[in-house]
Coordinates of C-alpha atoms in Angstrom, one line a residue:
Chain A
X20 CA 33.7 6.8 37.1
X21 CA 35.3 10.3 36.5
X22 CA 35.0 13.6 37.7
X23 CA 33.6 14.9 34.7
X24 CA 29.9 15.1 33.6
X25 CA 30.8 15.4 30.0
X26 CA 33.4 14.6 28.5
X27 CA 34.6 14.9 24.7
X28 CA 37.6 12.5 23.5
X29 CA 38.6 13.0 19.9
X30 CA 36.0 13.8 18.8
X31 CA 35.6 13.8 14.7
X32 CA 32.4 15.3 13.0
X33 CA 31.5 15.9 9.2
X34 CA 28.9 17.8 7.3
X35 CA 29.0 15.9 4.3
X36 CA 31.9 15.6 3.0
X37 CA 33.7 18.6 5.1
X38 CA 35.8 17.8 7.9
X39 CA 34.5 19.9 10.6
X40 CA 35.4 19.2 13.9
X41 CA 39.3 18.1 13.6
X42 CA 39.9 16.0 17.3
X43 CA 38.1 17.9 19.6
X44 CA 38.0 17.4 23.1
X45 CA 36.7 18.9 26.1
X46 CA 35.7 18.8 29.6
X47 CA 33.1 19.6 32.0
X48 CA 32.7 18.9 36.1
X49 CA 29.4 19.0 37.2
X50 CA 27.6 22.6 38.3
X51 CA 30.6 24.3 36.4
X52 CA 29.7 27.1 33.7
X53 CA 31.8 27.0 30.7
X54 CA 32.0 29.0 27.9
X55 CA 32.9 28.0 24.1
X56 CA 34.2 30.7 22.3
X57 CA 35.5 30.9 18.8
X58 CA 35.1 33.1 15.5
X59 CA 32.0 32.1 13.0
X60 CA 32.6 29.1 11.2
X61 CA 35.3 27.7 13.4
X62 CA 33.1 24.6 14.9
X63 CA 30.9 26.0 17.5
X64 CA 27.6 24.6 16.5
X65 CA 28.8 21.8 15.2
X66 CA 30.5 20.9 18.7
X67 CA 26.4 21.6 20.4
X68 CA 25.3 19.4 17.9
X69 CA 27.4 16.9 18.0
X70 CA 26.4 16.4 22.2
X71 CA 23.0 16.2 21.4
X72 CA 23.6 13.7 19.0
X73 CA 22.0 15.9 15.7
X74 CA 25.2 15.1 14.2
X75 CA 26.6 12.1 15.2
X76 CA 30.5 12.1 15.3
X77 CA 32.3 10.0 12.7
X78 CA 35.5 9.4 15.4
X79 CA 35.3 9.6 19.0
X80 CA 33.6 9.5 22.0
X81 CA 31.4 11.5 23.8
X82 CA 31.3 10.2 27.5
X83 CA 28.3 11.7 29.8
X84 CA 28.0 10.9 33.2
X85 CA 30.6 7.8 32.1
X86 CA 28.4 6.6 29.4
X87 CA 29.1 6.7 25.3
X88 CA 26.4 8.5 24.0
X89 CA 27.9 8.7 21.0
X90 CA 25.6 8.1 17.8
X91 CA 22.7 7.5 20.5
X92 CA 19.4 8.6 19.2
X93 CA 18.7 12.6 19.9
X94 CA 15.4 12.0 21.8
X95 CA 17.3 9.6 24.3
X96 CA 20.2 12.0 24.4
X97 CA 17.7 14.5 26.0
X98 CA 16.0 11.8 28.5
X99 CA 19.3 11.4 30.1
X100 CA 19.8 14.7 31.2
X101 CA 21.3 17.2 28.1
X102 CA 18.9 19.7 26.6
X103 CA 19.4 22.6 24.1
X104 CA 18.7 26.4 23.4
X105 CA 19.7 25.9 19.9
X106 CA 21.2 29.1 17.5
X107 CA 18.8 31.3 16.6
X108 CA 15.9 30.1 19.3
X109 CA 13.6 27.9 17.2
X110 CA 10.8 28.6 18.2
X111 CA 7.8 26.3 17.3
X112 CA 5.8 29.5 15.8
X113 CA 2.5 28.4 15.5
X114 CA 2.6 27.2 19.2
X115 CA 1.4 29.5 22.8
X116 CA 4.3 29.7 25.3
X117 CA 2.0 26.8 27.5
X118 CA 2.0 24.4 24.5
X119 CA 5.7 25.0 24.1
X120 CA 6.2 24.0 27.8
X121 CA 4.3 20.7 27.0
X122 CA 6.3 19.5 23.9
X123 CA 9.5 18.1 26.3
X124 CA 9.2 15.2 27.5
X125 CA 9.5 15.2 31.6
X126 CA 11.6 12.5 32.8
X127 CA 9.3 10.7 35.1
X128 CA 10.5 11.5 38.6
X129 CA 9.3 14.6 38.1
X130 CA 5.3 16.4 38.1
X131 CA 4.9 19.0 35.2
X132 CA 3.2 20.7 37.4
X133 CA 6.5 21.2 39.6
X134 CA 8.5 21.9 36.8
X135 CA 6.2 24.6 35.5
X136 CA 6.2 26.2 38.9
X137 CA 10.2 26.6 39.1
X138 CA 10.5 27.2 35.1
X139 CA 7.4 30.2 35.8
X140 CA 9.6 31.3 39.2
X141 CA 12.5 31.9 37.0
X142 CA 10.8 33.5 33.9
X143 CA 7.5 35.2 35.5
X144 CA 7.2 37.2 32.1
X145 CA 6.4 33.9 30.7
X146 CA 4.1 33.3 33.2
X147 CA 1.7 36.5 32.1
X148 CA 2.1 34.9 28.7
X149 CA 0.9 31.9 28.6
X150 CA -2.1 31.8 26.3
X151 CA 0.3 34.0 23.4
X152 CA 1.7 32.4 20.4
X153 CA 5.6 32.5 20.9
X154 CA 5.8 34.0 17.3
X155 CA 4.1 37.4 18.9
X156 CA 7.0 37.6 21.6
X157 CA 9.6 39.9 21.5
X158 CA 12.8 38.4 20.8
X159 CA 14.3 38.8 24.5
X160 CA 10.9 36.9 25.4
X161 CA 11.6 34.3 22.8
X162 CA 14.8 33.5 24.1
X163 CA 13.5 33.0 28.1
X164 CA 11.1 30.9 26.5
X165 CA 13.5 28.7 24.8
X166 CA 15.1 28.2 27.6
X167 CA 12.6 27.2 30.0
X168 CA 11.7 25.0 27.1
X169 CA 15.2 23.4 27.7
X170 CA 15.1 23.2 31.2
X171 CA 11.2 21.4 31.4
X172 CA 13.0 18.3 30.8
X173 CA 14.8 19.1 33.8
X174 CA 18.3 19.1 32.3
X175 CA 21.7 18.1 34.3
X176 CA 23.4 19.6 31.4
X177 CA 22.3 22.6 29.2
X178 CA 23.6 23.3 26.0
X179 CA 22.7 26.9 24.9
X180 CA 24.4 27.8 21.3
X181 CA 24.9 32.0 21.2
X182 CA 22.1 32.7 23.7
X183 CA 23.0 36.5 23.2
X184 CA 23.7 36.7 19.4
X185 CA 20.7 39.2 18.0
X186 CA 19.2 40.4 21.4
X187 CA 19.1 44.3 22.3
X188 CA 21.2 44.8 25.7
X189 CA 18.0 45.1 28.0
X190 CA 17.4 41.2 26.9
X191 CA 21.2 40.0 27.1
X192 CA 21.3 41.4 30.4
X193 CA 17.8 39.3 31.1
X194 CA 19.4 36.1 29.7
X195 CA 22.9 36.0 31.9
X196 CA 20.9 36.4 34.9
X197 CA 18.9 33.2 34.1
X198 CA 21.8 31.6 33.1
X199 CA 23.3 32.1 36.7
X200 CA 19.8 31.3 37.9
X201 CA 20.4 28.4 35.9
X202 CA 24.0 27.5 37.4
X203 CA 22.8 28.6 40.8
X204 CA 19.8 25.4 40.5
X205 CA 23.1 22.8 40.1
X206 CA 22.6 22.6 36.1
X207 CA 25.5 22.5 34.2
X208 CA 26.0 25.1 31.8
X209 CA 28.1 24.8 28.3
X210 CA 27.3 27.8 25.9
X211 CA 28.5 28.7 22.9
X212 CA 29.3 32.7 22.0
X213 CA 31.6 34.8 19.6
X214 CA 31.6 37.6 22.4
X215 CA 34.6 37.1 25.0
X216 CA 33.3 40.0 27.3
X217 CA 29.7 38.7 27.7
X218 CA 30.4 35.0 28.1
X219 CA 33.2 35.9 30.9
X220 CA 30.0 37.6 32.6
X221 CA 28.7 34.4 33.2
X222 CA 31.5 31.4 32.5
X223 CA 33.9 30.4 34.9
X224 CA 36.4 28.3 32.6
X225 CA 36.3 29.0 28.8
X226 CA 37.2 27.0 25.7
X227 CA 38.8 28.4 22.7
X228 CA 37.8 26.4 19.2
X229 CA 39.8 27.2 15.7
X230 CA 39.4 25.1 12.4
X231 CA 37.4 22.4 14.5
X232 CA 40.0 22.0 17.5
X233 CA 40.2 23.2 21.0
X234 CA 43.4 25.8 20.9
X235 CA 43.1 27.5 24.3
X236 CA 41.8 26.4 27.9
X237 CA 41.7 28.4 30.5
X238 CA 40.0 30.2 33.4
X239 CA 38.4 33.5 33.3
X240 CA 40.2 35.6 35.2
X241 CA 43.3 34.0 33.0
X242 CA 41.6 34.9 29.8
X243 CA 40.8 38.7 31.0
X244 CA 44.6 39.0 31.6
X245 CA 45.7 37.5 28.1
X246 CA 44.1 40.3 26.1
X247 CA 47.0 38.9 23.0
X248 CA 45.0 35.5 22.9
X249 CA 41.8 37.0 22.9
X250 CA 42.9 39.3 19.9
X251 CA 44.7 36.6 18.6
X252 CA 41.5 34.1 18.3
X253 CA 38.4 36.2 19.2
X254 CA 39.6 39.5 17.7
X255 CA 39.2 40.7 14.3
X256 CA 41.4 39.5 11.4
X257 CA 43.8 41.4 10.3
Chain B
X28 CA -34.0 26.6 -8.9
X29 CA -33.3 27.6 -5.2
X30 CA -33.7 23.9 -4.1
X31 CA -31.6 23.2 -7.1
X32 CA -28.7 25.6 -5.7
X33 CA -29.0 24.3 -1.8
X34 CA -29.2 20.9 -2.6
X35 CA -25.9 21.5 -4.5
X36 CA -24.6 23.6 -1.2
X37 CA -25.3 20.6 0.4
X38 CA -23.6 18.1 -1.4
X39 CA -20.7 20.4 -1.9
X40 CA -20.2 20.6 1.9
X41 CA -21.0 16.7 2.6
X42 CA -18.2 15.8 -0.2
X43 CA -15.7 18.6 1.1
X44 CA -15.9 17.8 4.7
X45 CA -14.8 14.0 3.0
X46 CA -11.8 15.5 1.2
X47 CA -10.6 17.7 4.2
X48 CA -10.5 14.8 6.4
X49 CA -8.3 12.7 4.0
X50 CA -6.2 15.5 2.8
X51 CA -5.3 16.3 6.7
X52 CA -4.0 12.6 6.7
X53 CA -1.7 13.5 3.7
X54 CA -0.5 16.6 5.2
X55 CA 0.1 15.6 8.8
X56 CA 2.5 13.1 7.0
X57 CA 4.3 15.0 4.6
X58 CA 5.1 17.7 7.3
X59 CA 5.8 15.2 10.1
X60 CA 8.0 12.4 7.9
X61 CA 8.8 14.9 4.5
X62 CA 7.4 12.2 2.2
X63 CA 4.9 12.6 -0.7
X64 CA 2.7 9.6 0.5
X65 CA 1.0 8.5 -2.8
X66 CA -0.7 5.6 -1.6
X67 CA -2.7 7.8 0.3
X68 CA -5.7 7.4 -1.7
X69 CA -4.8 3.9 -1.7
X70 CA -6.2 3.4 2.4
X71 CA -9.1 5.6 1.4
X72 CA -10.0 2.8 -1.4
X73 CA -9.4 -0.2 1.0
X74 CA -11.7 2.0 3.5
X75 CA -14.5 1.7 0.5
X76 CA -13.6 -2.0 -0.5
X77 CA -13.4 -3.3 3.4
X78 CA -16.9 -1.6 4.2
X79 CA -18.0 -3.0 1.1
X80 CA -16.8 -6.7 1.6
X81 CA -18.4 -6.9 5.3
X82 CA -21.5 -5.6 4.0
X83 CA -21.6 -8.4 1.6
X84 CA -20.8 -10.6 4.3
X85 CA -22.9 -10.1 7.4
X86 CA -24.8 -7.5 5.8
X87 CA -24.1 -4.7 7.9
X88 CA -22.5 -1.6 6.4
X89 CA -22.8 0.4 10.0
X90 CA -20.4 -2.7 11.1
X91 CA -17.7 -1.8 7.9
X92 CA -17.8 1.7 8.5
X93 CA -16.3 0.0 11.9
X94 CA -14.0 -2.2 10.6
X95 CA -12.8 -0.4 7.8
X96 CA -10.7 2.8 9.8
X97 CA -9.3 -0.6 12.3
X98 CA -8.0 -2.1 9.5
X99 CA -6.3 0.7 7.4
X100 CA -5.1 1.7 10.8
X101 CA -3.3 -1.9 11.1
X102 CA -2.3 -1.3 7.4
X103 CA -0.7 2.5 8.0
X104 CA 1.3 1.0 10.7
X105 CA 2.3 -1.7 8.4
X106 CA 3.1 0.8 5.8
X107 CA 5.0 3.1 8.1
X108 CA 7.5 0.5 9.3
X109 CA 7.5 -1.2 5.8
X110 CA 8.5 1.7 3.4
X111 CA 8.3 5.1 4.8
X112 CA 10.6 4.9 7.7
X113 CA 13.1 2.9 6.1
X114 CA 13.5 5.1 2.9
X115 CA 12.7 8.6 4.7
X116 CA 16.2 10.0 4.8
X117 CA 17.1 8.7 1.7
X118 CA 16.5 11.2 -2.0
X119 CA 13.3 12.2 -1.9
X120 CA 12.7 10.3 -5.0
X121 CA 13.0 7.3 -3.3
X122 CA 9.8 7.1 -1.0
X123 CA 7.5 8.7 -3.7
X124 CA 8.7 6.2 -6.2
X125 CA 7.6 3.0 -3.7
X126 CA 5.1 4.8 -2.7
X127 CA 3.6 5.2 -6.3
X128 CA 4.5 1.1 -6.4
X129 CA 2.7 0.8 -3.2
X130 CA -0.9 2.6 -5.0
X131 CA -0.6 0.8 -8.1
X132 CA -0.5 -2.6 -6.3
X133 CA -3.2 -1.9 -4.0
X134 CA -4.9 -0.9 -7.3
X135 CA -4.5 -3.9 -9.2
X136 CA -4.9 -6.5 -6.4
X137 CA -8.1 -4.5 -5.6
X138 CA -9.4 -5.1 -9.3
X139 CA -7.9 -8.8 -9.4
X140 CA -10.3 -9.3 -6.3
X141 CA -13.4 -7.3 -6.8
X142 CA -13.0 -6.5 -11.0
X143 CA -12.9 -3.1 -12.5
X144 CA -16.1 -2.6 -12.1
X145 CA -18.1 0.1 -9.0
X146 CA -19.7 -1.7 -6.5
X147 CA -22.5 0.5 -5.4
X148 CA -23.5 0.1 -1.6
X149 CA -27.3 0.9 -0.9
X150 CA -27.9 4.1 0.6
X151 CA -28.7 4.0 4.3
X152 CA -32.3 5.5 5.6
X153 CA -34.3 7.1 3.2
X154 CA -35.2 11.0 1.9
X155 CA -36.3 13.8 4.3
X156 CA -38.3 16.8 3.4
X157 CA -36.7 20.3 4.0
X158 CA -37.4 23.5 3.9
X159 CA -35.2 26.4 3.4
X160 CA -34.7 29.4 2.4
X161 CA -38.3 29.0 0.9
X162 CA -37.1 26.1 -1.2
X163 CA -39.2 22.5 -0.5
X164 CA -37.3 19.8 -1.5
X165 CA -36.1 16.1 -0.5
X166 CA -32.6 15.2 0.9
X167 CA -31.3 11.6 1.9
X168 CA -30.7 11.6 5.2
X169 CA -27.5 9.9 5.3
X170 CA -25.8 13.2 3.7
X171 CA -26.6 14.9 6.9
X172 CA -25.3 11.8 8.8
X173 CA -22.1 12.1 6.7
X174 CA -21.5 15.3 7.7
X175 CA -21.9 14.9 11.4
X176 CA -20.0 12.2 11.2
X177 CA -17.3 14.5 9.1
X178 CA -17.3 17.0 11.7
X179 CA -17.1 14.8 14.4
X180 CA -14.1 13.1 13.3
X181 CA -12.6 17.0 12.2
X182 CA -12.9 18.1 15.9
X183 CA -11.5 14.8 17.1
X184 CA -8.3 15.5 15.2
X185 CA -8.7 19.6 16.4
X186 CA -8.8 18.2 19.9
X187 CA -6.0 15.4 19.1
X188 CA -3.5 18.5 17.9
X189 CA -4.5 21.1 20.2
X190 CA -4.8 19.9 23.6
X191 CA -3.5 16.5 23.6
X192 CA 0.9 16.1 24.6
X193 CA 1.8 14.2 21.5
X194 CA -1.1 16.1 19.0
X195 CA 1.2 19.4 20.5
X196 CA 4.8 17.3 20.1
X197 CA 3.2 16.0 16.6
X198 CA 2.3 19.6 15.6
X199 CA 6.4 20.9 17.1
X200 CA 7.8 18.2 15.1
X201 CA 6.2 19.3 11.7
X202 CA 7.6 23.1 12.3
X203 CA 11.1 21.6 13.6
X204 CA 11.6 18.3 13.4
X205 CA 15.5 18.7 15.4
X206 CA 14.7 20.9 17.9
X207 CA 11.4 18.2 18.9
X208 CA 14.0 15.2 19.3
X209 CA 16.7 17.8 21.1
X210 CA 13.0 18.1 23.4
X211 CA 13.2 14.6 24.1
X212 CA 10.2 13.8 21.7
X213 CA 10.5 10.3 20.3
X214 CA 9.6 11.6 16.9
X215 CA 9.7 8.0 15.1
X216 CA 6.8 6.9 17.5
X217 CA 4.9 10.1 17.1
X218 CA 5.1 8.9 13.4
X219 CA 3.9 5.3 13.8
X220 CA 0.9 6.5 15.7
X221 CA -0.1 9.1 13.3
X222 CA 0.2 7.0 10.5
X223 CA -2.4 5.0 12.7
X224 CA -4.7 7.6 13.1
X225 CA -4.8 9.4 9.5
X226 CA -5.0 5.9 7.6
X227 CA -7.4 4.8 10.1
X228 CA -9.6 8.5 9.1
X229 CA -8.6 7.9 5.4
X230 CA -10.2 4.3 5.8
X231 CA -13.7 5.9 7.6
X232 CA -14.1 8.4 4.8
X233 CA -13.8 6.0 1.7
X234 CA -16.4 3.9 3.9
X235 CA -18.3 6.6 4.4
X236 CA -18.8 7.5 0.5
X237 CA -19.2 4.2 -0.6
X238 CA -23.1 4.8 -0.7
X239 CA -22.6 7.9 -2.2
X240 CA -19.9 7.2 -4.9
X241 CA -19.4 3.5 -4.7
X242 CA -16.4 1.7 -4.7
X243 CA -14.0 1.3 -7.2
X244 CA -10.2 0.2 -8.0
X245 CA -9.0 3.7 -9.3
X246 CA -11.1 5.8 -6.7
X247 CA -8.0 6.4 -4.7
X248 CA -5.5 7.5 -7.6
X249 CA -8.3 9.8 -9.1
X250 CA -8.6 11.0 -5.6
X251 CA -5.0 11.7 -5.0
X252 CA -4.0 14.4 -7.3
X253 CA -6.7 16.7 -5.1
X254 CA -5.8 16.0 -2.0
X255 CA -2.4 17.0 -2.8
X256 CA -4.0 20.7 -4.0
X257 CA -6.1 20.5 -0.8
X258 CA -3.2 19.7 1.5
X259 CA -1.0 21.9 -0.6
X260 CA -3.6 25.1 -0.7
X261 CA -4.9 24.7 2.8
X262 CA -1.3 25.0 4.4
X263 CA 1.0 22.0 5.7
X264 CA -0.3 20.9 8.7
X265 CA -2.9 23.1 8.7
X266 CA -6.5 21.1 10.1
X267 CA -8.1 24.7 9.2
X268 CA -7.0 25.3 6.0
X269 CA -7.6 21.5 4.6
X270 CA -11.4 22.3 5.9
X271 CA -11.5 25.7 3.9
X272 CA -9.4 24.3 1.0
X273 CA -11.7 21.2 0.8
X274 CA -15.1 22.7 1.3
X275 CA -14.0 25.5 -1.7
X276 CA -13.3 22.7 -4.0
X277 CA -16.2 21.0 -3.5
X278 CA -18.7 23.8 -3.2
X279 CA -17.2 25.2 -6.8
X280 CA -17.5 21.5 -8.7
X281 CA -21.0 20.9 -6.9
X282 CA -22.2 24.8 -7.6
X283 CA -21.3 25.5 -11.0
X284 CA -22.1 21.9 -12.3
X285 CA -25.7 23.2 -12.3
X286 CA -24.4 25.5 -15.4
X287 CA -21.8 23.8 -17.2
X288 CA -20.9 20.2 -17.1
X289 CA -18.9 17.7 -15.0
X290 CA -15.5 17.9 -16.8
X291 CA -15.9 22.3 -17.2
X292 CA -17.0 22.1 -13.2
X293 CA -13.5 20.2 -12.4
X294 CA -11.4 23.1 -14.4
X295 CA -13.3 25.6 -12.3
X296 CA -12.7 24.4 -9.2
X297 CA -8.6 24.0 -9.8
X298 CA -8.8 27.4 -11.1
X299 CA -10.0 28.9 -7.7
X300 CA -7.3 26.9 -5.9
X301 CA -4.6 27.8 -8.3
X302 CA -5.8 31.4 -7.9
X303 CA -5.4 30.9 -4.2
X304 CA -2.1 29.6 -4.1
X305 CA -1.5 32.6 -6.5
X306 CA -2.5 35.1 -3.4
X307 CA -1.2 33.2 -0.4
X308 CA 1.9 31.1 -2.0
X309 CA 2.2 29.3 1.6
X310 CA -1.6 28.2 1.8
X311 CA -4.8 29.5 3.3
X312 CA -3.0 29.2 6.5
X313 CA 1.1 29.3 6.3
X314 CA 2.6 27.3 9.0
X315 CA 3.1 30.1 11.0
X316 CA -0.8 30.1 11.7
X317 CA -1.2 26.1 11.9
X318 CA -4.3 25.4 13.3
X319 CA -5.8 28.7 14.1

């Protein structure tokens, strides 16, 4: 068995007919928070996607905890330990923050009850919330409760895809410290973001994707100190 | 005139509360799987043939009204793994095509059976006198028992969607079908088991207006073309809006067929839903406000 929780080998994915992610691969060790960056359109949501299984990968394989869960039904991606704050929160809107906290399925070694209680200890402004519809939330609000959404199925690996993008700076300061809350519980975090200084805030080891392939590994403290390779894939085009 | 007008009130709310509980059926499965079930009114005709057959058996229609929802249940399952689930992610053309295939055969092996012609189940207990509103008049007591029985079976499925796990993963699945299964929600079982339940309540209410109606081959395919508007007016998923939607329908064919006739009352009654869709293009309640 390797060191590696996930791991990503090759991986090819289409949309249709378009060739999106080109031989991607990737690593994660377990507890580690990693960050993918990478312009718009370069592969990011794809790559979430593809883990989860809500687009399967054409070539590849997508080893988690030594298993190919490649092509593996969604819903049984999620009972083995990955869970996901998609893009743009999706939110069930006609739902109250409690029913939202009831739609993931809790593997079985663990009590809802239980898993409220540490989701609530994280995110007490949920907790004074319960009863609301999630569509009446603010958008800071919508985004802790998409993630404790995620983590009620008591996730080894979270997948959160631009947990930041739309949020006023109050909020984005409220979601890194749950994400280290979240590191800080053993969870492994892999997030998606096309902003290099906020995802250094909370990522130890980043990822660089262009045109579907991986282009730049490195740590973060390497990253801060290469400021030509962030303008040469994060900045903006000249 | 008064007992005129209530006695129509009446009817119009006995009928509607009918209509919304098959129209939910229709709804919960075109937001849950995305396919235009047309053999909808299809389990709603074998709920009316099935209590019909075991009344002319053993003689007991309280004992069809019982068997008829168990077996369309057994019959939705069939249909689920049979046609819907195979073709779902395939053109939507596909599924509404076998489905139409799958009305018109129920409808012709129905008629090859039975014949063309209604078979009229007696009417169970007998007339009570009521007074109202100053209005003295008779009413048959199984309307009333209808409409318990219609409200029973609408807070049931209230109960199913709001405080049950998979009525709330069934309801998270219609708004966002990926982010469900990303949840771990096994959204292919979720679908066998509603298919269960809203055949099953599609096979109680043509039981239930077999007295009232009868029985016949086309009373599904006449029916279906409404419970589209219903399910379409009252909101996707929406157990409210199908109740509102349903009861309007029926209240405007039932209320103005005291003034003009049968075929005018039926224009009427789309008109008020059209004009409703006009003013609220995503229902009486959008999915934003399922259920409230």
């Amino acid at each position: 068995m390797s060191d590696y929780l996930l791991q990503l080998e090759d991986v090819h994915t289409y949309i249709g007919m378009a060739h999106i992610l080109r031989g991607l691969s990737l690593a994660l060790r377990p507890g580690e928070a990693v960050a993918l960056l990478g312009r718009n359109g370069e592969g990011k949501t794809p790559t979430i996607k593809t883990i989860m299984s809500l687009l399967p990968p054409r070539r590849g394989t997508v080893l988690f905890q030594g298993e190919n869960i490649a092509g593996a039904p969604t819903h049984q991606v999620a009972s083995k330990g990955i869970c996901v704050v998609p893009k743009g929160r999706h939110i069930f809107p006609a739902l109250t923050v409690m029913e939202h906290l009831r739609v993931p399925v809790v593997n079985k070694k663990y009590r809802r009850e239980d898993m409220l209680k540490q989701v609530f200890a994280i995110f007490p402004e949920l907790a004074e919330r319960k009863n609301q519809p999630a569509r009446s939330l603010s958008g800071g609000q919508q985004q802790m409760l998409v993630i404790a959404r995620a983590l009620m199925t008591k996730p080894r690996l979270l997948l959160l895809d631009e947990p930041m993008e739309g949020l006023a700076p109050v909020a984005v300061k409220r979601v890194i410290e749950s994400m280290k809350a979240v590191k800080e519980e053993g969870i492994t975090v892999f997030f998606a973001s096309a902003s290099c200084e906020r995802a250094l805030a909370v990522a130890g080891r980043v990822y660089i994707i262009e045109k579907g392939r991986i282009v730049y590994e490195g740590s973060s403290p390497e990253l801060m100190a290469a400021p030509e390779v962030q303008q040469k894939y994060l900045g903006v085009r000249e | 005139m008064t007992s005129l007008i209530i006695t129509q009130i009446l009817n119009g709310l006995t009928i509607g509360l009918i209509f919304a509980l098959v129209a939910i059926g229709l709804t919960i499965v075109m937001g849950l799987m995305e396919v235009v079930n047309f053999a909808h009114g299809s389990f709603y005709m074998f709920g009316g043939y099935i209590t019909f057959f075991v009344f002319s058996a053993v003689g007991s229609f309280w004992l069809g009204l019982v068997v008829a929802p168990v077996a369309c249940a057994i019959l939705g399952l069939g249909l689920y793994y049979a046609i819907i689930r195979p073709l779902r992610k395939r053109h939507p053309l596909e599924p509404l095509v076998a489905l139409v295939g799958v009305a018109m055969i129920c409808r012709q092996l129905i008629r090859n059976i039975w014949g063309a012609e209604p078979k009229l189940l007696p009417i169970p207990f007998g007339r009570v006198q009521v007074s109202l509103a100053g209005a003295e008049f008779t009413y048959p007591i199984y309307f009333f028992v209808v409409m318990g029985v219609g409200v029973a079976a609408l807070l049931a499925l209230y109960l199913l969607f709001r405080k049950s796990d998979v009525g709330i993963r069934c309801l998270a699945a219609i708004q966002d079908r990926d982010t469900a299964m990303s949840m771990g929600v096994n959204v292919d079982r979720i679908g066998s088991l509603m298919l269960v339940i809203v055949m099953g309540v599609a096979g109680l209410a043509g039981g239930l207006v077999g007295p009232i109606f009868s029985v016949y081959p086309t009373m599904g395919l006449e029916l279906i073309g409404l419970l589209f508007v219903i399910a379409i007016v009252g909101g996707l998923g929406s157990i409210g809006g199908a109740v509102i939607a349903g009861v309007t329908i029926a209240m405007t064919k039932s209320i103005s067929s005291i003034f003009v006739s049968g075929n005018i009352s039926d224009i009427l009654a789309y008109c008020v839903l059209l004009a409703i869709l006009l003013i609220r293009p995503r229902g009486i309640m959008g999915l934003a406000t399922v259920m409230e």
